[in-house]
Coordinates of C-alpha atoms in Angstrom, one line a residue:
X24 CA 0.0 0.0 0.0
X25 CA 1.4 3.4 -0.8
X26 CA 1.8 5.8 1.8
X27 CA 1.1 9.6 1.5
X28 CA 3.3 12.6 1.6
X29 CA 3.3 15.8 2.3
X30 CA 4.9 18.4 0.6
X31 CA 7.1 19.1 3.8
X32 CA 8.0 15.6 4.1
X33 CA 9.2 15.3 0.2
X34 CA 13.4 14.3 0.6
X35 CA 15.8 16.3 -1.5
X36 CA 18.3 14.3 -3.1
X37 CA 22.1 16.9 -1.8
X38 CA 24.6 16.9 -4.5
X39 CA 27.9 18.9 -3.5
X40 CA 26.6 21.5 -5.7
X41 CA 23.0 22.2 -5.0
X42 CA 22.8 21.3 -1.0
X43 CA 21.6 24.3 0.1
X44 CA 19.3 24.6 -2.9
X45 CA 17.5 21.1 -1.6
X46 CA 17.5 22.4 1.6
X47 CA 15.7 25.7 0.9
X48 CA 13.2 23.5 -1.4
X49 CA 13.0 21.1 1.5
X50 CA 11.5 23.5 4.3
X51 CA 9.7 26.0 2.2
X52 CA 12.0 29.1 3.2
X53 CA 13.2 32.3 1.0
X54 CA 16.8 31.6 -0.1
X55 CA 19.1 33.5 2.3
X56 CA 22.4 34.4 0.4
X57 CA 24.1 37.2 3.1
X58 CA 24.8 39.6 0.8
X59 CA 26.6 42.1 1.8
X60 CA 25.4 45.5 1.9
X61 CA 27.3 47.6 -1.4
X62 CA 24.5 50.7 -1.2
X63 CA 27.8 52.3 0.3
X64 CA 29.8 51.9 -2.0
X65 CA 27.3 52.3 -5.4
X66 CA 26.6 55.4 -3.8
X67 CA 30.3 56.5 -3.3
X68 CA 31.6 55.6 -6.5
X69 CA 32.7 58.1 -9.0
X70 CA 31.1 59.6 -11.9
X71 CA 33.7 57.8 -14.8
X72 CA 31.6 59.6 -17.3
X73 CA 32.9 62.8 -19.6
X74 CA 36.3 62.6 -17.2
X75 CA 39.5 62.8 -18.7
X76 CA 41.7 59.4 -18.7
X77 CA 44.9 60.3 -16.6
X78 CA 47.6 57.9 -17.8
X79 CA 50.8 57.9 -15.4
X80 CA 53.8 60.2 -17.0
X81 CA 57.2 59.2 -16.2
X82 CA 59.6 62.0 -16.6
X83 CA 63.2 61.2 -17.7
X84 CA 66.4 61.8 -15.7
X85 CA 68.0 64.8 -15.7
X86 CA 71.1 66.5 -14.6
X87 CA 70.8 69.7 -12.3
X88 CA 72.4 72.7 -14.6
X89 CA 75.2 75.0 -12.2
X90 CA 72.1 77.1 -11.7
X91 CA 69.6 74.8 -9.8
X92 CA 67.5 74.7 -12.7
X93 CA 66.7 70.9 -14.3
X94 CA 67.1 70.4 -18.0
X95 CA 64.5 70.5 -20.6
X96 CA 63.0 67.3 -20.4
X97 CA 61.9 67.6 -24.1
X98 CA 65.4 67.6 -24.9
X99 CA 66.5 63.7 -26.4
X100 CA 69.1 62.4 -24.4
X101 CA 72.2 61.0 -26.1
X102 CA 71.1 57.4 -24.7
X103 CA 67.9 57.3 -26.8
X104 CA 69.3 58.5 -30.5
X105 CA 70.2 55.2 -32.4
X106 CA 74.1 54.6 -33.3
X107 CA 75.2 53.7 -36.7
X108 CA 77.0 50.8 -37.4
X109 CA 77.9 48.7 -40.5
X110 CA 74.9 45.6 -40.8
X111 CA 77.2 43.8 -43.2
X112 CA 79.2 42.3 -40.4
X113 CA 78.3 39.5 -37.6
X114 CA 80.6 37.6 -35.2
X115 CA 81.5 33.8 -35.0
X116 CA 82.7 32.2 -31.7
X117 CA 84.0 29.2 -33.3
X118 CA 87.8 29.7 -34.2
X119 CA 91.7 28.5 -34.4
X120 CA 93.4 31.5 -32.2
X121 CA 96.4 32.5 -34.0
X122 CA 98.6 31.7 -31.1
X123 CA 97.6 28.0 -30.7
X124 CA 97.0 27.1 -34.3
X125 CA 98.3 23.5 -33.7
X126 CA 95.2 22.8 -31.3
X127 CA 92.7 23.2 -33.6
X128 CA 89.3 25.3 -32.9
X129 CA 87.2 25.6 -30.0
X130 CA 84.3 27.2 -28.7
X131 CA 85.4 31.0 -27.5
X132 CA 82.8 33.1 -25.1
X133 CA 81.3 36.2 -26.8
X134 CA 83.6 38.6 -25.1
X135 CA 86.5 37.0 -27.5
X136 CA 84.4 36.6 -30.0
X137 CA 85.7 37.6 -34.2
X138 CA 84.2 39.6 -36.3
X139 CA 83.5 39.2 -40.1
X140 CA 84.4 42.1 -42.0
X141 CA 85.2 40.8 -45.3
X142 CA 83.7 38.4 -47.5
X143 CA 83.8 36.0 -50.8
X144 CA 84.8 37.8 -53.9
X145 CA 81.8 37.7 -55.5
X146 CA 82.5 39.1 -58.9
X147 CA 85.4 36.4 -59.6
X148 CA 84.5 33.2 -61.1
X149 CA 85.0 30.4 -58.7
X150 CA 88.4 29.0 -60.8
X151 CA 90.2 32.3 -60.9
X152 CA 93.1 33.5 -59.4
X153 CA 90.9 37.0 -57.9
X154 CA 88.5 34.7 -56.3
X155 CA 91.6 32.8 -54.6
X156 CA 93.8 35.8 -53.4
X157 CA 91.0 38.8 -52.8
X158 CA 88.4 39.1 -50.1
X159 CA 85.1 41.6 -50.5
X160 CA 84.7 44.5 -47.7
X161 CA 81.5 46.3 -47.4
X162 CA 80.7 49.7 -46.8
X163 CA 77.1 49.9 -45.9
X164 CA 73.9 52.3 -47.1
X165 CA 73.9 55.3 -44.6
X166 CA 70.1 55.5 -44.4
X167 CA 70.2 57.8 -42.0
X168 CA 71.6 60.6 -44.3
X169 CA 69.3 60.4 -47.0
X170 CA 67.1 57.7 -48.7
X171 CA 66.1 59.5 -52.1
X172 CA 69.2 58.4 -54.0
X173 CA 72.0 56.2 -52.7
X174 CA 74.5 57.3 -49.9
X175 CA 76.9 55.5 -48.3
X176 CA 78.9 55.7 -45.1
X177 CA 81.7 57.6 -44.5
X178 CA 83.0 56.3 -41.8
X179 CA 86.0 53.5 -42.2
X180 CA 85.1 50.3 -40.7
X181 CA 85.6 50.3 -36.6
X182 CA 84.8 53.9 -36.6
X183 CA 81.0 53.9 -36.6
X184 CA 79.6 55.5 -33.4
X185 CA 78.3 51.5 -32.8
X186 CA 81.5 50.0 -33.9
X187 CA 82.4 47.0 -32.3
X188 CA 85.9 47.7 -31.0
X189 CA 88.8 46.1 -29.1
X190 CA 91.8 47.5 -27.5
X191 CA 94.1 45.1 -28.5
X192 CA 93.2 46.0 -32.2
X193 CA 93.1 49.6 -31.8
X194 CA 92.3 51.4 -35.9
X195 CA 94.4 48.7 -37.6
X196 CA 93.4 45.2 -38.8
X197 CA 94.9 42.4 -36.8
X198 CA 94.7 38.5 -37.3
X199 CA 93.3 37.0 -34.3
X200 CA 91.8 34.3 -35.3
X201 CA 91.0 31.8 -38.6
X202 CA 87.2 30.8 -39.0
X203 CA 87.2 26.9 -40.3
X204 CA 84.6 26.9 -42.4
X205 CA 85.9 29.4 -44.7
X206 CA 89.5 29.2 -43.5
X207 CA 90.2 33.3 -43.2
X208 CA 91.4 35.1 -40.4
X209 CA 89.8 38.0 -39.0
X210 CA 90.1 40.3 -35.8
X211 CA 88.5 40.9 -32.7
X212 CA 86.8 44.3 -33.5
X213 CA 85.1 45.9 -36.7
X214 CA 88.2 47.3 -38.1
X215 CA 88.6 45.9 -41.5
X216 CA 91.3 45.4 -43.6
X217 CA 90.7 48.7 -45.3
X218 CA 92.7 49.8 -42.3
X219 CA 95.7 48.3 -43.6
X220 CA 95.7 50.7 -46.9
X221 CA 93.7 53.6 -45.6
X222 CA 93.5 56.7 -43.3
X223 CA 89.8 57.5 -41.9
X224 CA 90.7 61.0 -43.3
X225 CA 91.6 59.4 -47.2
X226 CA 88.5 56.9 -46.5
X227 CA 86.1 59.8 -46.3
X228 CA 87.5 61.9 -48.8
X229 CA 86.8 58.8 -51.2
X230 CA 83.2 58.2 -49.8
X231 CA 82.7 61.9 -49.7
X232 CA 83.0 62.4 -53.6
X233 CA 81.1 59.4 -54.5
X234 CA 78.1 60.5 -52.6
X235 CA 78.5 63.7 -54.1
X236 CA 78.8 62.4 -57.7
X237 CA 75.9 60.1 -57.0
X238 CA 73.7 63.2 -55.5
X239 CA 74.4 64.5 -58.8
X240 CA 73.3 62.5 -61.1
X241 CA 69.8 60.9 -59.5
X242 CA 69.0 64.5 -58.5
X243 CA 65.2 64.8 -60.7
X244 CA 66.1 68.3 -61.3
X245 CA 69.7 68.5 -62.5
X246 CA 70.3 69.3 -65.9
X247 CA 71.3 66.1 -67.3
X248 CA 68.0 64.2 -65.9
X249 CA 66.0 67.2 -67.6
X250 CA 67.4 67.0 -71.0
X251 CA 66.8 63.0 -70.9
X252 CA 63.7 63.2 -69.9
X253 CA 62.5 65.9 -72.2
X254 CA 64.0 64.2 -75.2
X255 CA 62.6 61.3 -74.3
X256 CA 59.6 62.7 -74.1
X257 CA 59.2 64.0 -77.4
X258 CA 60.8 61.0 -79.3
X259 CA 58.5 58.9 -77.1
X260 CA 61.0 56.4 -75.6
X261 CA 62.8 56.2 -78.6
X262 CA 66.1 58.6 -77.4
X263 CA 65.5 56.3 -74.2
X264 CA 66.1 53.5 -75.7
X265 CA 68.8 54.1 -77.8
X266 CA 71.0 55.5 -75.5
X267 CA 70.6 52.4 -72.8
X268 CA 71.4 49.9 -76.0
X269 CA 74.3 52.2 -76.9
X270 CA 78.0 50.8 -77.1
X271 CA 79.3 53.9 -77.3
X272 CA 77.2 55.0 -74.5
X273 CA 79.1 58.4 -72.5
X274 CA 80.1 57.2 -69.1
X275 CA 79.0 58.7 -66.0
X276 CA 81.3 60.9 -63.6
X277 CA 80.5 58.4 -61.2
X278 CA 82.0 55.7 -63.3
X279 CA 84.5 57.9 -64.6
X280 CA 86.1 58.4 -60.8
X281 CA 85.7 55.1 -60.0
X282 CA 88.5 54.3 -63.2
X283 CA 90.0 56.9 -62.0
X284 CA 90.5 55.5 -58.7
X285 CA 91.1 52.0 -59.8
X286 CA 93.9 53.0 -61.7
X287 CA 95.9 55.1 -59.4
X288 CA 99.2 54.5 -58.5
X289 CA 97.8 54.1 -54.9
X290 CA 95.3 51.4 -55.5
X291 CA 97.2 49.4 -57.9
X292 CA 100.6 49.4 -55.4
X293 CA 98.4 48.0 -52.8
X294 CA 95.7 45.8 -54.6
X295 CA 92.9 47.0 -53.4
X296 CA 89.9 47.9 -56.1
X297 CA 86.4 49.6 -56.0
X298 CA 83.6 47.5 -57.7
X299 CA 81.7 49.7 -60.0
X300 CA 78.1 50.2 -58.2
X301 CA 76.3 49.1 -60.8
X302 CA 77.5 45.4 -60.4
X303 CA 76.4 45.9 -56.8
X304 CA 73.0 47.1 -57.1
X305 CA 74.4 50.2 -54.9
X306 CA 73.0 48.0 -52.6
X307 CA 76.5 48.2 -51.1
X308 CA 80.1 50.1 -52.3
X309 CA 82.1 47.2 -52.2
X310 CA 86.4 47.1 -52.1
X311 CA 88.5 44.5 -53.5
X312 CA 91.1 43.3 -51.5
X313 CA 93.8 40.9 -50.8
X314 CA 93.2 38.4 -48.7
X315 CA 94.8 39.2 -45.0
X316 CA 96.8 37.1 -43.3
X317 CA 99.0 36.9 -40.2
X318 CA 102.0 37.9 -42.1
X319 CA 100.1 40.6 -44.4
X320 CA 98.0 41.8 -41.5

C-alpha cells in the first residue's frame, strides 16, 4: 500500500553542488544568500563619465644645470638617438686563435668573439686567381643621411659610433683568429682590412665624392636628368632606348672616378679595387682586397 506525503516531508536528493538549494526547497524558506550591503559603495563611487583618462607620466632623468634649474626634459638624451653601425658584419665564436693554431678550434665566449668584416669575392669566377687571393669588404647604405638616392657611409670600418671595438686591435686590422669553415682570419673588433691601406681621413674623402657624384646625377632636377627626360619625351621612348642599348654610350662621372681610382698609382701598389656600383646594385660600395693574413695583417 502506498503511503502519502506531504509536501514538507518530500526528501531532497544533496549533491555537492546544489545542498543548500534542496534544503531551501525542503523547508519552504526564501533563499538567504548574506549579501553584503554595497548601497555604500554604489553610492560613493565616481562619476567615470565625460572625465578625462589620466595615464601615469614618467619624466626622464635629468642632470641639475650650475644654476639649480633641471634640464629641458623635451630635450632627447644622447642614450635614446640610435648609433650607426655597419649591418654587413656578424661575429663567429667558433675559431683557431692564431697563437695556438696547432690545437685546432674551439668554442670562445662572446667577449672573444671575431668579427667578419670581409667576404667571398663575388664578382670572380670560382676557378680564378681573384677569387683565390681577394676578399670583399662592405661599406654599408647610410640610411640615416638620405634615402632618395644612394648614400653610403663615411665612416672607415671600426669607426662607426656602434663599432664594435677592441683595445688590443686599436684602428688597424689584426689577425686573431682563422674561422674553419671558410679558413680566413679576421680580428676581434670591426676594423677591417681597409685599415691596412687607408686613413679615416683618405677613406672619407673617397666616400665623400662618391656620394656627391651620385647626389648628382639621380638629382630629378639636374640638368642632365632634364634634357633626358624631355627628349625622351618627345621621341617617345625612342632617345631612351637608344641610348641604354648604346656601345658607345658616354660614361657617368661616377664611373668615370671610379677608373679613375682603380687605376691610381695608390690602388694598384696596394691591390685593393672599387667594384663599379652598378655590379652591386648600390645596394652596397664594395672594395676589393687581398686576402689578409697573419704575415700581411
Amino acid at each position: 500500500m502506498k503511503e502519502d506525503h506531504t509536501l514538507h516531508d518530500t526528501a531532497t536528493e544533496e549533491t555537492p553542488c546544489t545542498e543548500s538549494i534542496g534544503k531551501t526547497v525542503s523547508t519552504q524558506q526564501e533563499p538567504s544568500y548574506n549579501a553584503p550591503d554595497i548601497s555604500n559603495v554604489i553610492v560613493h563611487l565616481p562619476p567615470i563619465i565625460n572625465q578625462p583618462v589620466q595615464f601615469p607620466v614618467y619624466p626622464k632623468q635629468t642632470e641639475e644645470q650650475g644654476d639649480g634649474v633641471e634640464a629641458d626634459q623635451s630635450v632627447e638624451s644622447e642614450s635614446d638617438i640610435p648609433l650607426f653601425f655597419n649591418y654587413h658584419e656578424f661575429q663567429e665564436t667558433y675559431y683557431i686563435e692564431a697563437g695556438s693554431i696547432d690545437q685546432g678550434a674551439k668554442e670562445h665566449d662572446q667577449e672573444h668573439a671575431l668579427v667578419i668584416t670581409h667576404f667571398p669575392n663575388i664578382y670572380a669566377s670560382l676557378d680564378s686567381t681573384e677569387w683565390e687571393t681577394t676578399r670583399i669588404v662592405r661599406i654599408s647604405r647610410a640610411y640615416d643621411k638620405r634615402v632618395n638616392y644612394p648614400c653610403f657611409s663615411e665612416y672607415i670600418p671600426g669607426s662607426e659610433p656602434a663599432a664594435i671595438v677592441n683595445d688590443t686591435t686599436k684602428d688597424k686590422f689584426v689577425c686573431q683568429g682563422k674561422v674553419p669553415r671558410d679558413g680566413q682570419w679576421y680580428g676581434y673588433s670591426s676594423v677591417s682590412p681597409l685599415s691596412l691601406y687607408f686613413t679615416p681621413t683618405q677613406f672619407q674623402e673617397i666616400i665623400s665624392k662618391i656620394n656627391q657624384l651620385i647626389e648628382e646625377e639621380y638629382k630629378i632636377g639636374s640638368l642632365t636628368n632634364i634634357v633626358d627626360l624631355s627628349l625622351g619625351v618627345f621621341t617617345l621612348g625612342l632617345y631612351t632606348w637608344i641610348r641604354s642599348r648604346s656601345a658607345i654610350a658616354k660614361s657617368s662621372k661616377l664611373d668615370d672616378y671610379i677608373i679613375q681610382l682603380n687605376n691610381s698609382p695608390d690602388f694598384k701598389r696596394c691591390g685593393v679595387m672599387l667594384i663599379p656600383l652598378t655590379r652591386s646594385g648600390y645596394l652596397s660600395l664594395d672594395f676589393q682586397v687581398p686576402i689578409p693574413s697573419v704575415l700581411g695583417g
